[in-house]
Coordinates of C-alpha atoms in Angstrom, one line a residue:
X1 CA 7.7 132.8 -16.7
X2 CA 10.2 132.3 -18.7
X3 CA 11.6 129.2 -21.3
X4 CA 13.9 127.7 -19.0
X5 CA 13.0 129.2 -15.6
X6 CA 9.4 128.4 -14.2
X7 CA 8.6 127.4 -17.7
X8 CA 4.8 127.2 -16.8
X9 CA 2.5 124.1 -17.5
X10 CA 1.4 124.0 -20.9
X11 CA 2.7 121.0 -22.4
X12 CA 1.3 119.1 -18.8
X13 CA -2.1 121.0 -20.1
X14 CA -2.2 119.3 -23.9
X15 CA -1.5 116.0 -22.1
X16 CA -5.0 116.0 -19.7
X17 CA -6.4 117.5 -23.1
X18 CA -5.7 114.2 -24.9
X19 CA -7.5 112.0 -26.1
X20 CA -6.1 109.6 -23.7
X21 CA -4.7 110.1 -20.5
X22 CA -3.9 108.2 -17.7
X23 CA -3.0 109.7 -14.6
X24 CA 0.4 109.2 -13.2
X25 CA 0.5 112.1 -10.3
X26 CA 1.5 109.2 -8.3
X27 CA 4.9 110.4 -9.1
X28 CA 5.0 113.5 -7.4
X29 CA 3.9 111.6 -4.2
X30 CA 7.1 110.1 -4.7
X31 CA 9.5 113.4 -5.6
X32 CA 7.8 115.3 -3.0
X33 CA 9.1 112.9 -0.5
X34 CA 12.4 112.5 -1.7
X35 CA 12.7 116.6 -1.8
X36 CA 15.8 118.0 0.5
X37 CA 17.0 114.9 1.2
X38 CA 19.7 112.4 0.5
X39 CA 17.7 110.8 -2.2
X40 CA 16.2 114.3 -3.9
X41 CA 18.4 113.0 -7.2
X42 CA 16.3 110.8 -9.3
X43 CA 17.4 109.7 -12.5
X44 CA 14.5 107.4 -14.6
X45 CA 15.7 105.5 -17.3
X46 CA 13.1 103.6 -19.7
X47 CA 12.9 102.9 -23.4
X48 CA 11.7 105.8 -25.9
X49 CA 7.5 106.6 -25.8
X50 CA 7.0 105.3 -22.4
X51 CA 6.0 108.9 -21.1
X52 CA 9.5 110.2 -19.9
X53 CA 8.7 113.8 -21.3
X54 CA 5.1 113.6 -19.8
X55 CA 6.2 112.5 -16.4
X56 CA 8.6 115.9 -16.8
X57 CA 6.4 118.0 -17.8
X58 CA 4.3 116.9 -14.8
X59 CA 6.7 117.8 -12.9
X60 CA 7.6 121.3 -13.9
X61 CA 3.7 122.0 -13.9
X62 CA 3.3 120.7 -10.1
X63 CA 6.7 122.9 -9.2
X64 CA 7.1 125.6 -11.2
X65 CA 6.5 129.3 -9.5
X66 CA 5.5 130.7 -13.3
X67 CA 2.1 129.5 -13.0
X68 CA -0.7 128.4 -11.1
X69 CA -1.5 124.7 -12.0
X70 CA -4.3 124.4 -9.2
X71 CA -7.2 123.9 -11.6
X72 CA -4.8 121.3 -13.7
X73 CA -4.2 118.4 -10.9
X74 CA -7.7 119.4 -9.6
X75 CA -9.5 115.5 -9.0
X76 CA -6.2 113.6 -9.8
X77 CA -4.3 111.2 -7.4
X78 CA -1.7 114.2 -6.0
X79 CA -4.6 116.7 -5.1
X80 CA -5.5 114.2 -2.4
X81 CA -2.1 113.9 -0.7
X82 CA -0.7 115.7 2.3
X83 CA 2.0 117.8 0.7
X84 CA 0.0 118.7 -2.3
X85 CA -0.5 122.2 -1.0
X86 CA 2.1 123.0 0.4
X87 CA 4.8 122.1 -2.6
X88 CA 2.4 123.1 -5.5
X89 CA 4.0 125.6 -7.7
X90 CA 6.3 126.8 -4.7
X91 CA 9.7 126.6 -6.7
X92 CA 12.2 128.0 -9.4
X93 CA 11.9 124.9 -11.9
X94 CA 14.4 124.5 -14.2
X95 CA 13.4 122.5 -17.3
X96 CA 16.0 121.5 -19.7
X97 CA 15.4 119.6 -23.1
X98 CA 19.0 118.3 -24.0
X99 CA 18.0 117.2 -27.3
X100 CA 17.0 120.5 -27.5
X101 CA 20.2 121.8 -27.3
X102 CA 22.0 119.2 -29.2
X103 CA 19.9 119.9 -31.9
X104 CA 20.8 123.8 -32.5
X105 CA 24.6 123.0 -31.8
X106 CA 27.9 121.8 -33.2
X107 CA 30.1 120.8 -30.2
X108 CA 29.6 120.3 -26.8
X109 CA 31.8 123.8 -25.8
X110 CA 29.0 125.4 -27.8
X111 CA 26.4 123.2 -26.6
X112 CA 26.8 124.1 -22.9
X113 CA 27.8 127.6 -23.6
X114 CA 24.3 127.9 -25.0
X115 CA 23.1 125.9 -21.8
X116 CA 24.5 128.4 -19.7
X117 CA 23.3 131.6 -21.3
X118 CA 19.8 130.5 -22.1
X119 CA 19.5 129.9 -18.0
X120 CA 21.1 132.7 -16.9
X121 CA 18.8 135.1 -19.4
X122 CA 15.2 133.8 -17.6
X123 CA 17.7 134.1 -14.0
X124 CA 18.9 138.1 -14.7
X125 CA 15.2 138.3 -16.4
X126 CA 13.2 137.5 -13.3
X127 CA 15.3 138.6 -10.5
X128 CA 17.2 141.7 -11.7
X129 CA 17.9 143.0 -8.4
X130 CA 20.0 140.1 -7.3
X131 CA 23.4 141.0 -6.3
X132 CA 25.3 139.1 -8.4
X133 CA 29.0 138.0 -7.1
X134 CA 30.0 136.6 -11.5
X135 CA 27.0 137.2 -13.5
X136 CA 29.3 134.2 -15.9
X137 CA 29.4 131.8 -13.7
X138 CA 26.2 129.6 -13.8
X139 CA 26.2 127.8 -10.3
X140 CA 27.1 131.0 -8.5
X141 CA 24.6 133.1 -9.9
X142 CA 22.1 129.8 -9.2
X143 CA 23.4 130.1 -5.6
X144 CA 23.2 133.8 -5.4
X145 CA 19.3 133.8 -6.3
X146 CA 18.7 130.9 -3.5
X147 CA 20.4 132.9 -1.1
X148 CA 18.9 136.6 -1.3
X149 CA 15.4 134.6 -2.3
X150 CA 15.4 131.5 0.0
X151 CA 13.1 129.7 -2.8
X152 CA 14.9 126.8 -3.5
X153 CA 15.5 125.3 -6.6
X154 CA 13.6 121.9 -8.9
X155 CA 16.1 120.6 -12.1
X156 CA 14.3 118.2 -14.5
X157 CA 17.0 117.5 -17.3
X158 CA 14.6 115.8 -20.4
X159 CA 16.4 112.8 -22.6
X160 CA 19.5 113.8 -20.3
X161 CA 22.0 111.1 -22.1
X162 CA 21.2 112.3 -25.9
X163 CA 24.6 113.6 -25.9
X164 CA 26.3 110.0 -25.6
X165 CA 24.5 108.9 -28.9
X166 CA 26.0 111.8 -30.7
X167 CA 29.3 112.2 -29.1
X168 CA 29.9 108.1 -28.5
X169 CA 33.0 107.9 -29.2
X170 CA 34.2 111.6 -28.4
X171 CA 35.3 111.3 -24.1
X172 CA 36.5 114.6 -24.1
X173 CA 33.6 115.8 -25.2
X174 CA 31.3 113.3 -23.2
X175 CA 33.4 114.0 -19.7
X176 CA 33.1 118.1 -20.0
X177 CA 29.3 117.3 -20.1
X178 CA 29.8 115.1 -17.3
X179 CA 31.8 118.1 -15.2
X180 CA 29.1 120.9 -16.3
X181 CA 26.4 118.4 -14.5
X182 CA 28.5 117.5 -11.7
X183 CA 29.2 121.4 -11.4
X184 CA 25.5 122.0 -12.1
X185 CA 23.8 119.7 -10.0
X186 CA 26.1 117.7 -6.8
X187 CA 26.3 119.0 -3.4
X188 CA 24.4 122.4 -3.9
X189 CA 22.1 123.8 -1.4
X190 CA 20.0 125.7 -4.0
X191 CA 18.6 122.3 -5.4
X192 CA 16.0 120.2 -3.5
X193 CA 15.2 118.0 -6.3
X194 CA 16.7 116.9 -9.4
X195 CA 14.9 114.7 -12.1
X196 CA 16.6 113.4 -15.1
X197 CA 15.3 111.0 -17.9
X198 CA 17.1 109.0 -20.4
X199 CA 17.2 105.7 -22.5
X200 CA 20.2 104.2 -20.9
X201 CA 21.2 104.2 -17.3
X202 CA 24.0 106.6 -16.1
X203 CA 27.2 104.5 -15.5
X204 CA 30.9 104.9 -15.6
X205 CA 32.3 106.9 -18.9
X206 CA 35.7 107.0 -19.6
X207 CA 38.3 107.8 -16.4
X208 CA 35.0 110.2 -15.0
X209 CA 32.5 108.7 -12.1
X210 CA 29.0 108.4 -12.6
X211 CA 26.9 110.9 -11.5
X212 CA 26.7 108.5 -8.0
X213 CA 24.8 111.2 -6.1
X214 CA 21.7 109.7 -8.2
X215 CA 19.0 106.6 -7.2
X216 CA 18.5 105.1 -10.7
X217 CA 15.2 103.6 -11.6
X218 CA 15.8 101.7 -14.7
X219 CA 14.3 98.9 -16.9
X220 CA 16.4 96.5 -14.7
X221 CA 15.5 98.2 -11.5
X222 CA 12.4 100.0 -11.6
X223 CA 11.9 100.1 -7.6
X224 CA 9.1 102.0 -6.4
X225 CA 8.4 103.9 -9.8
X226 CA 7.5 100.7 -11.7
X227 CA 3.8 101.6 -12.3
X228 CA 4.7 105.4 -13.2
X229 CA 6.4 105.0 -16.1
X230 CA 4.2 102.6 -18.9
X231 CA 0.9 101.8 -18.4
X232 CA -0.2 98.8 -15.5
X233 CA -2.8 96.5 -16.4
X234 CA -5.1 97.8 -14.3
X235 CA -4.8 101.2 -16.2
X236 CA -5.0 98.8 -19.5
X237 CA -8.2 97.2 -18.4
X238 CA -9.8 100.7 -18.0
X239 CA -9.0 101.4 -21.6
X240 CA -10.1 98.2 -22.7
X241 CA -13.7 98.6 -20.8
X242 CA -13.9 102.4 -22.6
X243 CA -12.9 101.2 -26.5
X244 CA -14.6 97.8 -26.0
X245 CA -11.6 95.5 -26.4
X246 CA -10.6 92.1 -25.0
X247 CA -7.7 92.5 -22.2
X248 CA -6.2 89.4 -23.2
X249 CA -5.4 90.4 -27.0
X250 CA -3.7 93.7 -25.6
X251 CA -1.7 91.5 -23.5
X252 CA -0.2 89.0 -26.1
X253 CA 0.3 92.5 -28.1
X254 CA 1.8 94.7 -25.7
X255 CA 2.7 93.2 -22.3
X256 CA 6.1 93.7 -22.8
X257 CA 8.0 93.8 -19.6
X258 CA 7.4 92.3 -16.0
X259 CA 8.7 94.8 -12.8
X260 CA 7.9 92.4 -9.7
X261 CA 4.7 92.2 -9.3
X262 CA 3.6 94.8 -12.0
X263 CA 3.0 93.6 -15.6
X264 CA 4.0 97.0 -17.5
X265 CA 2.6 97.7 -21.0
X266 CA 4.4 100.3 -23.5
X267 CA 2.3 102.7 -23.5
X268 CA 2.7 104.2 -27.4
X269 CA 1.5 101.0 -28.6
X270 CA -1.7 101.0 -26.4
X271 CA -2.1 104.8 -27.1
X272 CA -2.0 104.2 -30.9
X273 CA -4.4 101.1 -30.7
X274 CA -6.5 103.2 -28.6
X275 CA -7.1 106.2 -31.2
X276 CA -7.3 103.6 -34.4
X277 CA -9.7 102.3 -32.4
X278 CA -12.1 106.0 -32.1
X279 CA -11.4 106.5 -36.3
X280 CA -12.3 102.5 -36.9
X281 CA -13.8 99.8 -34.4
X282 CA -12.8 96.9 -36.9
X283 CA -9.4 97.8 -36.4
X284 CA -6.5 95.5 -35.5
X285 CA -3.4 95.7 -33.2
X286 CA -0.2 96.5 -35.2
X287 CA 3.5 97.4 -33.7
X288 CA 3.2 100.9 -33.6
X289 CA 6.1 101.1 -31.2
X290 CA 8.6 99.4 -33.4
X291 CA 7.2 101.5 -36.5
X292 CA 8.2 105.2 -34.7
X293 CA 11.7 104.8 -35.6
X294 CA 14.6 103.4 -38.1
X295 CA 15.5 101.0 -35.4
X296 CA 18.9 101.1 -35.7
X297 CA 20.1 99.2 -32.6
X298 CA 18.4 96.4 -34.0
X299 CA 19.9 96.8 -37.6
X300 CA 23.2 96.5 -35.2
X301 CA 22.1 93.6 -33.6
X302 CA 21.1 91.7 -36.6
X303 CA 24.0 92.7 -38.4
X304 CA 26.7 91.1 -36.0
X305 CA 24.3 87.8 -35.4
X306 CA 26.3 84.9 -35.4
X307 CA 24.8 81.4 -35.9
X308 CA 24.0 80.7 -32.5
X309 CA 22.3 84.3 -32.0
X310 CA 20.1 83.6 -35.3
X311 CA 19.6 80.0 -34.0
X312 CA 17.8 82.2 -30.6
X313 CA 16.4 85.1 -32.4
X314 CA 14.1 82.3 -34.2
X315 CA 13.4 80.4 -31.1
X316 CA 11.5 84.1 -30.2
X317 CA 10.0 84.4 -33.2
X318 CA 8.3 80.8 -32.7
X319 CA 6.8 82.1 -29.3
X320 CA 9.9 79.9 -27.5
X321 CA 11.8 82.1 -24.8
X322 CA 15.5 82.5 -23.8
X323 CA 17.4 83.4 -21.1
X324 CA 20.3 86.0 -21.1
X325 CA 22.0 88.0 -18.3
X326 CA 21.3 91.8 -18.9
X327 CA 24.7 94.0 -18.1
X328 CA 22.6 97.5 -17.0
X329 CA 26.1 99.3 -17.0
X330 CA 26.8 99.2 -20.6
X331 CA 27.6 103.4 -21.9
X332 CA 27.1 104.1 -25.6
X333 CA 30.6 103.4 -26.6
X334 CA 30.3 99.8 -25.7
X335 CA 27.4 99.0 -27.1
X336 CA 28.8 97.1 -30.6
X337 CA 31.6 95.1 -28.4
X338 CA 29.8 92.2 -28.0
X339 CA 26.9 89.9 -28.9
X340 CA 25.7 90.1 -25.1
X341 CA 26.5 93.8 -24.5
X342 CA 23.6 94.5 -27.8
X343 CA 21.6 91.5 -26.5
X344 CA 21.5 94.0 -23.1
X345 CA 20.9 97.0 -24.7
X346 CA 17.7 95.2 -26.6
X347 CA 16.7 95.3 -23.1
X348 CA 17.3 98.0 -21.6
X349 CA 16.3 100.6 -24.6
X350 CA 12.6 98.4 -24.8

């Protein structure tokens, strides 16, 4: 077990520990029918605290080979599908926390250079007997392991599209990042699922393609992963029956988004209610969500408010609702070029 490879299923292990949890194993119903196939990339966009990192952490518990997380998913929703068995910790998972990374870094040649290495220290670590063909060159030595092994491979890449917040207006920097996942990730054998989470959706950058090879299940189109990511309000009304509380006033508080048919509720917000909640029954729902962070999109927005947007923004406030049209390809750099792109972007980040 290592800190990249098979990186075991701790973290999954503190979330059933919580205070709160609410099982989403649904998901890996999902993954492990996508897996080896066409649509094994899956890329899941949603705003900050709606249980991206759980959901990954999930995932690298269910696939990992460094551990055995029988005992974990024991009496949740997976256990009693058909392909629970058989995938459960059957592969080499690759778990990688960009803003990790990012954080111990300068510049993106540095950045992926530390990528690379820290990947291909757990890969010579656990299989030293390989025959490697370029013990430098990531993909190969990916490939070589898959080959001389046959256990394919499971990437989950955590807050994936950090590096387009820090680097917004650097494209070189933003297309080699682009070319190390393209390299990483498209048209290899060795990989039978790749998840990636983000705020934003992956779109065009610069001169480089998307990374196309992905289905994208974003704020604007959450397809058949709408209930996995934020809590339903059927999961709501369970939390409401155990702390006591009155559907309806959770609702008006934190009913924030409509997918189809499912009302989807950000989950922080009911979390944090929640657990004031166990520490004081008298107490009242407050924007926890909004309160996590300096909010600086919204600074943005507010700052380039003309008459017109001002005019709407207190049309909200008074309970009144507007229309826009959402543009879900907008990339970092874009984001202050317009009114409507930051409108969007109000969206699309929650």
């Amino acid at each position: 077990m290592g800190g990249y490879l098979n990186p075991g299923n701790e973290k999954f292990g503190e979330a059933l520990n919580s205070q709160i949890y609410v099982d989403k194993t649904g998901l890996i119903e999902y993954t492990n029918r996508v897996m080896y196939s066409n649509q094994k990339y899956v890329c899941v966009s949603r705003p900050r605290r709606f249980g991206k990192s759980m959901a990954a952490n999930m995932l690298a518990a269910y696939y990992s080979r460094g551990c055995d997380s029988r005992e974990l998913f024991q009496g949740l929703k997976i256990s009693r599908t058909d392909a629970y068995e058989k995938k459960l910790n059957q592969y080499n998972t690759i778990f990688l926390n960009m803003q990790e990374f990012l954080s111990q870094t300068s510049s993106m040649e540095e950045m992926l250079r530390l990528v690379k290495k820290s990947v291909l220290w757990d890969l010579f670590f656990e299989y030293p007997d390989i025959n490697y063909f370029d013990k430098e060159n990531f993909s190969r030595a990916m490939q070589d392991v898959y080959q001389q092994t046959k256990c394919p491979f499971v990437i989950i890449i955590d807050k994936w599209d950090c590096i387009f917040r820090e680097y917004r207006e650097n494209h070189e920097a933003q297309e080699q990042y682009l070319d190390f996942l393209r390299d990483f990730l498209k048209d290899k054998a060795y990989i039978h699922l790749a998840y990636m989470t983000g705020i934003l959706p992956i779109k065009k950058y610069g001169t480089h393609s998307a990374l196309n090879m992905f289905d994208e299940f974003s704020m604007t189109n959450p397809g058949p992963l709408a209930e996995f990511v934020g809590f339903t309000e059927e999961e709501v009304a369970v939390l409401c029956k155990q702390y006591g509380r009155n559907l309806s006033e959770l609702k008006e508080w934190y009913d924030g988004y409509h997918f189809g048919n499912t009302d989807i509720y950000c989950p922080w917000d009911v979390i944090q209610y929640c657990k004031s909640l166990y520490l004081d029954a008298a107490a009242k729902p407050q924007d926890f969500w909004s309160n996590s962070s300096g909010n600086a999109i919204v600074r943005r927005f507010i700052d380039k408010a003309d008459i017109s947007t001002k005019n709407e923004i207190e049309c909200l406030i008074a309970g009144e609702s507007i229309e826009k049209d959402v543009v879900p390809e907008l990339t970092y750099d874009e984001l202050d070029k317009s009114i409507e792109n930051l409108w969007s972007v109000l969206f699309t980040t929650g």
